[in-house]
Amino acid sequence: MSSWVVSHVTIRPLLDARRRGAPTVDLSLDLGRTTTAVALAPDGVRIGPDLLTWHAVESIAAANSACFTIEPTADDGPLSAETIKAFSAALGRAYTLYPTERAPTMLVSGIPMHRIKGTDPLADTDRKVAALRPVGGRVLDTATGLGYTAIALAKAGAQVTTIELDPVVLDLARRNPWSQELFQDARIEQRVADAAELTAELPSNGFSAILHDPPTLSLAGDLYGLAFYRGLFRLLRPGGRLFHYVGNPASPSGGRTTKGVARRLGEAGFERVRAVPDAFGIVAVRPVAGRR
């Protein structure tokens, strides 16, 4: 049996069904992507021939900040649940797959990598991609993460090159049902590298658009610097568009970051630099005439 993935969001229907005395219920074993009929028994939930005890169900339902894989035990006993988390010794960062009502996000040392207040990770991603539309040709995604951006860009018609610094993040993404297209879609090319170093090696004028959604300034300050922006300028074709996620422009820190980023993008040669408040970011264009 392959692993199943659940969270408190998807496990709650089991407890509701037990209270109603229902004999069966549709349960999602892939964080809401599909459902499977399971049988309710006095000692737990029967998923095919396997048993998930009510104690395990209640423990998962009480854990609001984690997702879990469910796997059979070696001795064919009750199913066991394991928190989906990882630690990168190379970067000193802890990663956790964090559930929402839709697709999960990832906590990077406790910081969510997507907006989740009043929205969800997929809707957050859609707003970023919408800021670049129309999307086509070769597009660079500078920070893979769970792969939602690369997946959305590919679905919009782009040939995507996506960069991830930490292989541990990709290992976590492989355990996320919502990230599977990242590893299956032929239109997505994955590169494991430091974006600041790899962008210096990629060919000039090679991309029609760039989506730059870096970690926070405190975690990746070099990805907010003038030298890096000049590298992105070089990679774009004349007329190409850049979207840069910066955070909530209405917050004090987000407002300062937005102003600084906009100024440095202008210094790097970008024109038509403007904020996109709905996407918490900035759009800029490489002039057709080339560098000013």
Coordinates of C-alpha atoms in Angstrom, one line a residue:
M1 CA 0.0 0.0 0.0
S2 CA 1.3 3.4 -0.8
S3 CA 1.1 6.2 1.8
W4 CA -2.0 8.2 2.3
V5 CA -1.9 11.9 3.3
V6 CA -4.5 13.5 5.7
S7 CA -4.9 16.5 8.0
H8 CA -7.3 17.7 10.6
V9 CA -9.4 19.2 7.7
T10 CA -9.8 15.9 5.9
I11 CA -10.1 13.7 8.9
R12 CA -13.0 15.6 10.6
P13 CA -15.7 13.8 8.5
L14 CA -14.8 10.6 10.3
L15 CA -15.7 12.0 13.7
D16 CA -18.8 13.6 12.4
A17 CA -19.9 10.3 10.8
R18 CA -19.2 8.4 14.1
R19 CA -21.4 10.8 16.0
R20 CA -24.2 10.3 13.5
G21 CA -23.8 6.5 13.7
A22 CA -23.1 6.3 9.9
P23 CA -21.6 2.9 8.8
T24 CA -19.5 4.5 6.0
V25 CA -18.2 7.9 5.0
D26 CA -16.3 9.3 2.0
L27 CA -12.8 10.2 3.2
S28 CA -10.0 12.0 1.4
L29 CA -6.7 10.2 1.6
D30 CA -4.9 12.9 -0.5
L31 CA -5.7 16.1 1.2
G32 CA -8.9 16.8 -0.6
R33 CA -8.1 15.9 -4.1
T34 CA -10.2 12.7 -4.2
T35 CA -12.4 10.7 -1.8
T36 CA -12.6 7.0 -0.9
A37 CA -15.5 5.2 0.9
V38 CA -14.3 3.8 4.2
A39 CA -16.1 1.8 6.8
L40 CA -16.6 2.8 10.4
A41 CA -16.1 0.2 13.1
P42 CA -16.2 0.2 16.9
D43 CA -12.4 0.1 17.1
G44 CA -11.6 2.5 14.3
V45 CA -11.9 3.2 10.6
R46 CA -11.4 0.4 8.0
I47 CA -9.5 1.6 4.9
G48 CA -9.8 -1.5 2.9
P49 CA -8.3 -4.3 5.1
D50 CA -6.4 -1.8 7.3
L51 CA -7.5 -0.2 10.5
L52 CA -6.9 3.4 11.6
T53 CA -7.8 3.5 15.3
W54 CA -10.2 6.1 16.8
H55 CA -7.3 7.2 19.0
A56 CA -5.2 8.0 15.9
V57 CA -8.1 9.7 14.2
E58 CA -8.7 11.9 17.3
S59 CA -5.0 12.7 17.5
I60 CA -4.9 13.8 13.8
A61 CA -8.1 15.8 14.2
A62 CA -6.6 17.7 17.1
A63 CA -3.4 18.7 15.2
N64 CA -4.2 21.9 13.5
S65 CA -0.7 22.7 12.3
A66 CA 0.5 19.5 10.5
C67 CA -0.3 17.0 7.8
F68 CA 0.3 13.3 8.2
T69 CA 1.2 10.3 6.1
I70 CA -0.6 7.1 7.0
E71 CA 1.3 3.9 6.5
P72 CA 0.8 0.2 7.5
T73 CA 3.0 -1.1 10.4
A74 CA 5.5 -3.8 9.7
D75 CA 3.6 -6.4 11.7
D76 CA 0.2 -5.7 9.9
G77 CA -1.1 -3.9 13.0
P78 CA -3.1 -0.7 13.1
L79 CA -2.1 2.0 10.7
S80 CA 0.4 4.6 11.9
A81 CA 0.4 8.3 11.3
E82 CA 3.6 10.4 10.8
T83 CA 3.9 14.2 10.7
I84 CA 5.2 15.5 7.4
K85 CA 8.1 17.6 8.4
A86 CA 11.9 17.8 7.6
F87 CA 15.0 19.6 8.8
S88 CA 17.7 20.9 6.5
A89 CA 21.0 20.6 8.2
A90 CA 22.7 22.5 5.4
L91 CA 20.5 25.6 5.9
G92 CA 19.4 25.2 9.5
R93 CA 15.8 25.4 8.4
A94 CA 12.8 23.4 9.7
Y95 CA 10.0 22.6 7.1
T96 CA 6.5 21.5 7.9
L97 CA 3.6 20.7 5.6
Y98 CA 0.8 23.0 7.0
P99 CA -2.8 22.2 6.2
T100 CA -5.5 24.6 5.0
E101 CA -9.0 24.0 3.8
R102 CA -7.6 23.5 0.3
A103 CA -4.0 22.7 -0.7
P104 CA -1.4 22.9 2.1
T105 CA 1.4 25.4 2.4
M106 CA 4.8 24.9 3.9
L107 CA 6.2 26.5 7.0
V108 CA 9.8 27.5 6.6
S109 CA 11.2 27.9 10.1
G110 CA 7.6 28.8 11.2
I111 CA 6.9 31.2 8.4
P112 CA 4.2 30.2 5.8
M113 CA 5.4 30.4 2.3
H114 CA 2.0 31.3 0.9
R115 CA -0.7 33.7 2.0
I116 CA -3.4 31.8 4.0
K117 CA -5.2 34.6 5.8
G118 CA -8.5 35.2 3.9
T119 CA -7.2 33.1 1.0
D120 CA -5.4 29.8 0.3
P121 CA -2.1 28.8 -1.3
L122 CA -3.7 28.0 -4.7
A123 CA -5.6 31.3 -4.9
D124 CA -2.5 33.1 -3.8
T125 CA -0.5 31.4 -6.6
D126 CA -3.2 32.3 -9.2
R127 CA -3.0 36.0 -8.3
K128 CA 0.8 35.9 -8.9
V129 CA 0.5 34.2 -12.2
A130 CA -2.4 36.5 -13.3
A131 CA -0.1 39.4 -12.8
L132 CA 2.2 38.0 -15.5
R133 CA -0.5 37.1 -18.0
P134 CA -0.5 36.5 -20.9
V135 CA 1.9 33.7 -20.0
G136 CA 3.7 31.8 -22.8
G137 CA 7.2 30.8 -24.0
R138 CA 9.9 30.1 -21.5
V139 CA 9.2 31.3 -18.0
L140 CA 11.6 31.3 -15.0
D141 CA 10.3 30.5 -11.5
T142 CA 13.1 31.4 -9.1
A143 CA 11.8 29.5 -6.0
T144 CA 10.2 26.1 -6.5
G145 CA 9.0 25.4 -2.9
L146 CA 6.0 23.1 -3.2
G147 CA 5.8 23.7 -6.9
Y148 CA 2.4 25.4 -7.1
T149 CA 3.8 28.3 -9.1
A150 CA 5.6 26.1 -11.6
I151 CA 2.5 23.9 -12.0
A152 CA 0.2 27.0 -12.6
L153 CA 2.6 28.5 -15.1
A154 CA 2.8 25.2 -17.0
K155 CA -1.0 25.0 -17.1
A156 CA -1.2 28.6 -18.4
G157 CA 0.9 27.5 -21.4
A158 CA 4.5 28.2 -20.4
Q159 CA 7.6 26.0 -20.6
V160 CA 8.9 26.4 -17.0
T161 CA 12.4 26.4 -15.5
T162 CA 12.1 26.3 -11.7
I163 CA 14.9 26.6 -9.2
E164 CA 15.0 25.2 -5.7
L165 CA 17.9 25.8 -3.4
D166 CA 17.2 23.0 -0.9
P167 CA 16.7 19.3 -2.0
V168 CA 15.0 18.8 1.4
V169 CA 12.1 21.0 0.2
L170 CA 11.7 18.8 -2.9
D171 CA 11.6 15.7 -0.7
L172 CA 8.8 17.3 1.3
A173 CA 7.0 18.3 -1.9
R174 CA 7.1 14.7 -3.1
R175 CA 5.0 13.8 0.0
N176 CA 2.4 16.4 -0.9
P177 CA -0.5 15.2 -3.2
W178 CA -1.0 18.8 -4.5
S179 CA 2.7 18.9 -5.7
Q180 CA 2.7 15.8 -7.9
E181 CA 2.4 17.6 -11.3
L182 CA 5.8 19.2 -10.4
F183 CA 7.4 15.8 -10.9
Q184 CA 5.1 14.6 -13.7
D185 CA 4.6 17.6 -16.1
A186 CA 7.1 17.5 -19.0
R187 CA 6.7 21.3 -19.4
I188 CA 8.5 21.8 -16.0
E189 CA 12.3 21.6 -15.8
Q190 CA 13.6 21.4 -12.3
R191 CA 17.0 22.8 -11.3
V192 CA 18.5 22.4 -7.8
A193 CA 20.8 25.4 -7.2
D194 CA 21.2 28.7 -5.6
A195 CA 19.1 31.1 -7.7
A196 CA 21.6 33.9 -7.3
E197 CA 24.3 31.7 -8.8
L198 CA 22.3 29.9 -11.4
T199 CA 20.8 33.0 -12.9
A200 CA 24.3 34.3 -13.5
E201 CA 24.9 31.2 -15.7
L202 CA 21.7 31.1 -17.7
P203 CA 21.7 32.6 -21.2
S204 CA 20.8 36.2 -21.8
N205 CA 17.3 37.0 -23.2
G206 CA 16.2 33.4 -22.5
F207 CA 12.9 34.0 -20.8
S208 CA 9.7 35.8 -21.8
A209 CA 8.7 36.2 -18.1
I210 CA 10.1 35.7 -14.6
L211 CA 8.1 35.0 -11.5
H212 CA 10.2 35.8 -8.5
D213 CA 8.7 34.7 -5.2
P214 CA 11.6 34.5 -2.8
P215 CA 11.6 33.6 0.9
T216 CA 11.4 36.5 3.3
L217 CA 14.1 39.2 3.2
S218 CA 15.5 37.9 6.5
L219 CA 16.0 34.4 5.0
A220 CA 17.2 35.4 1.5
G221 CA 18.4 39.0 1.4
D222 CA 20.6 38.4 -1.7
L223 CA 17.5 37.7 -3.7
Y224 CA 16.3 41.3 -3.0
G225 CA 19.6 42.9 -4.1
L226 CA 20.5 45.1 -7.0
A227 CA 23.0 42.6 -8.4
F228 CA 20.4 39.9 -8.5
Y229 CA 17.8 42.2 -10.2
R230 CA 20.4 43.1 -12.9
G231 CA 20.8 39.4 -13.5
L232 CA 17.0 39.0 -13.9
F233 CA 17.0 41.9 -16.3
R234 CA 19.6 40.2 -18.4
L235 CA 17.7 37.0 -18.5
L236 CA 14.5 38.6 -19.8
R237 CA 13.8 39.2 -23.4
P238 CA 13.1 42.8 -24.4
G239 CA 9.5 43.4 -23.5
G240 CA 9.5 40.6 -21.0
R241 CA 7.7 40.9 -17.7
L242 CA 8.8 40.3 -14.1
F243 CA 6.5 39.6 -11.1
H244 CA 8.2 40.0 -7.8
Y245 CA 6.4 39.0 -4.6
V246 CA 7.2 41.3 -1.7
G247 CA 4.5 40.9 0.9
N248 CA 1.6 43.0 2.2
P249 CA 2.3 46.5 1.0
A250 CA -0.1 47.8 3.7
S251 CA 2.0 46.5 6.5
P252 CA 5.0 48.6 7.8
S253 CA 7.6 46.1 6.8
G254 CA 5.9 45.2 3.5
G255 CA 5.6 48.9 2.6
R256 CA 9.3 49.5 3.2
T257 CA 10.2 46.4 1.2
T258 CA 8.0 47.4 -1.7
K259 CA 9.6 50.8 -1.9
G260 CA 13.1 49.5 -1.8
V261 CA 12.4 46.7 -4.3
A262 CA 10.8 49.2 -6.7
R263 CA 13.7 51.6 -6.5
R264 CA 16.3 48.9 -7.1
L265 CA 14.3 47.4 -10.0
G266 CA 14.4 50.8 -11.6
E267 CA 18.2 51.0 -11.0
A268 CA 18.6 47.6 -12.6
G269 CA 17.0 49.0 -15.8
F270 CA 13.3 47.9 -15.5
E271 CA 10.6 50.2 -16.6
R272 CA 6.8 50.4 -15.9
V273 CA 7.5 49.3 -12.3
R274 CA 4.2 49.2 -10.5
A275 CA 2.7 47.6 -7.4
V276 CA 0.0 44.9 -7.7
P277 CA -1.6 45.1 -4.3
D278 CA -4.0 42.2 -4.9
A279 CA -1.0 39.9 -5.5
F280 CA 1.2 41.5 -2.8
G281 CA 3.8 42.2 -5.4
I282 CA 5.4 44.3 -8.1
V283 CA 5.4 44.0 -11.9
A284 CA 8.2 45.4 -14.0
V285 CA 9.1 45.3 -17.7
R286 CA 12.4 45.1 -19.5
P287 CA 12.3 47.9 -22.1
V288 CA 12.2 46.8 -25.8
A289 CA 15.0 49.2 -26.5
G290 CA 17.2 47.4 -24.0
R291 CA 19.0 48.8 -20.9
R292 CA 18.6 52.5 -20.4

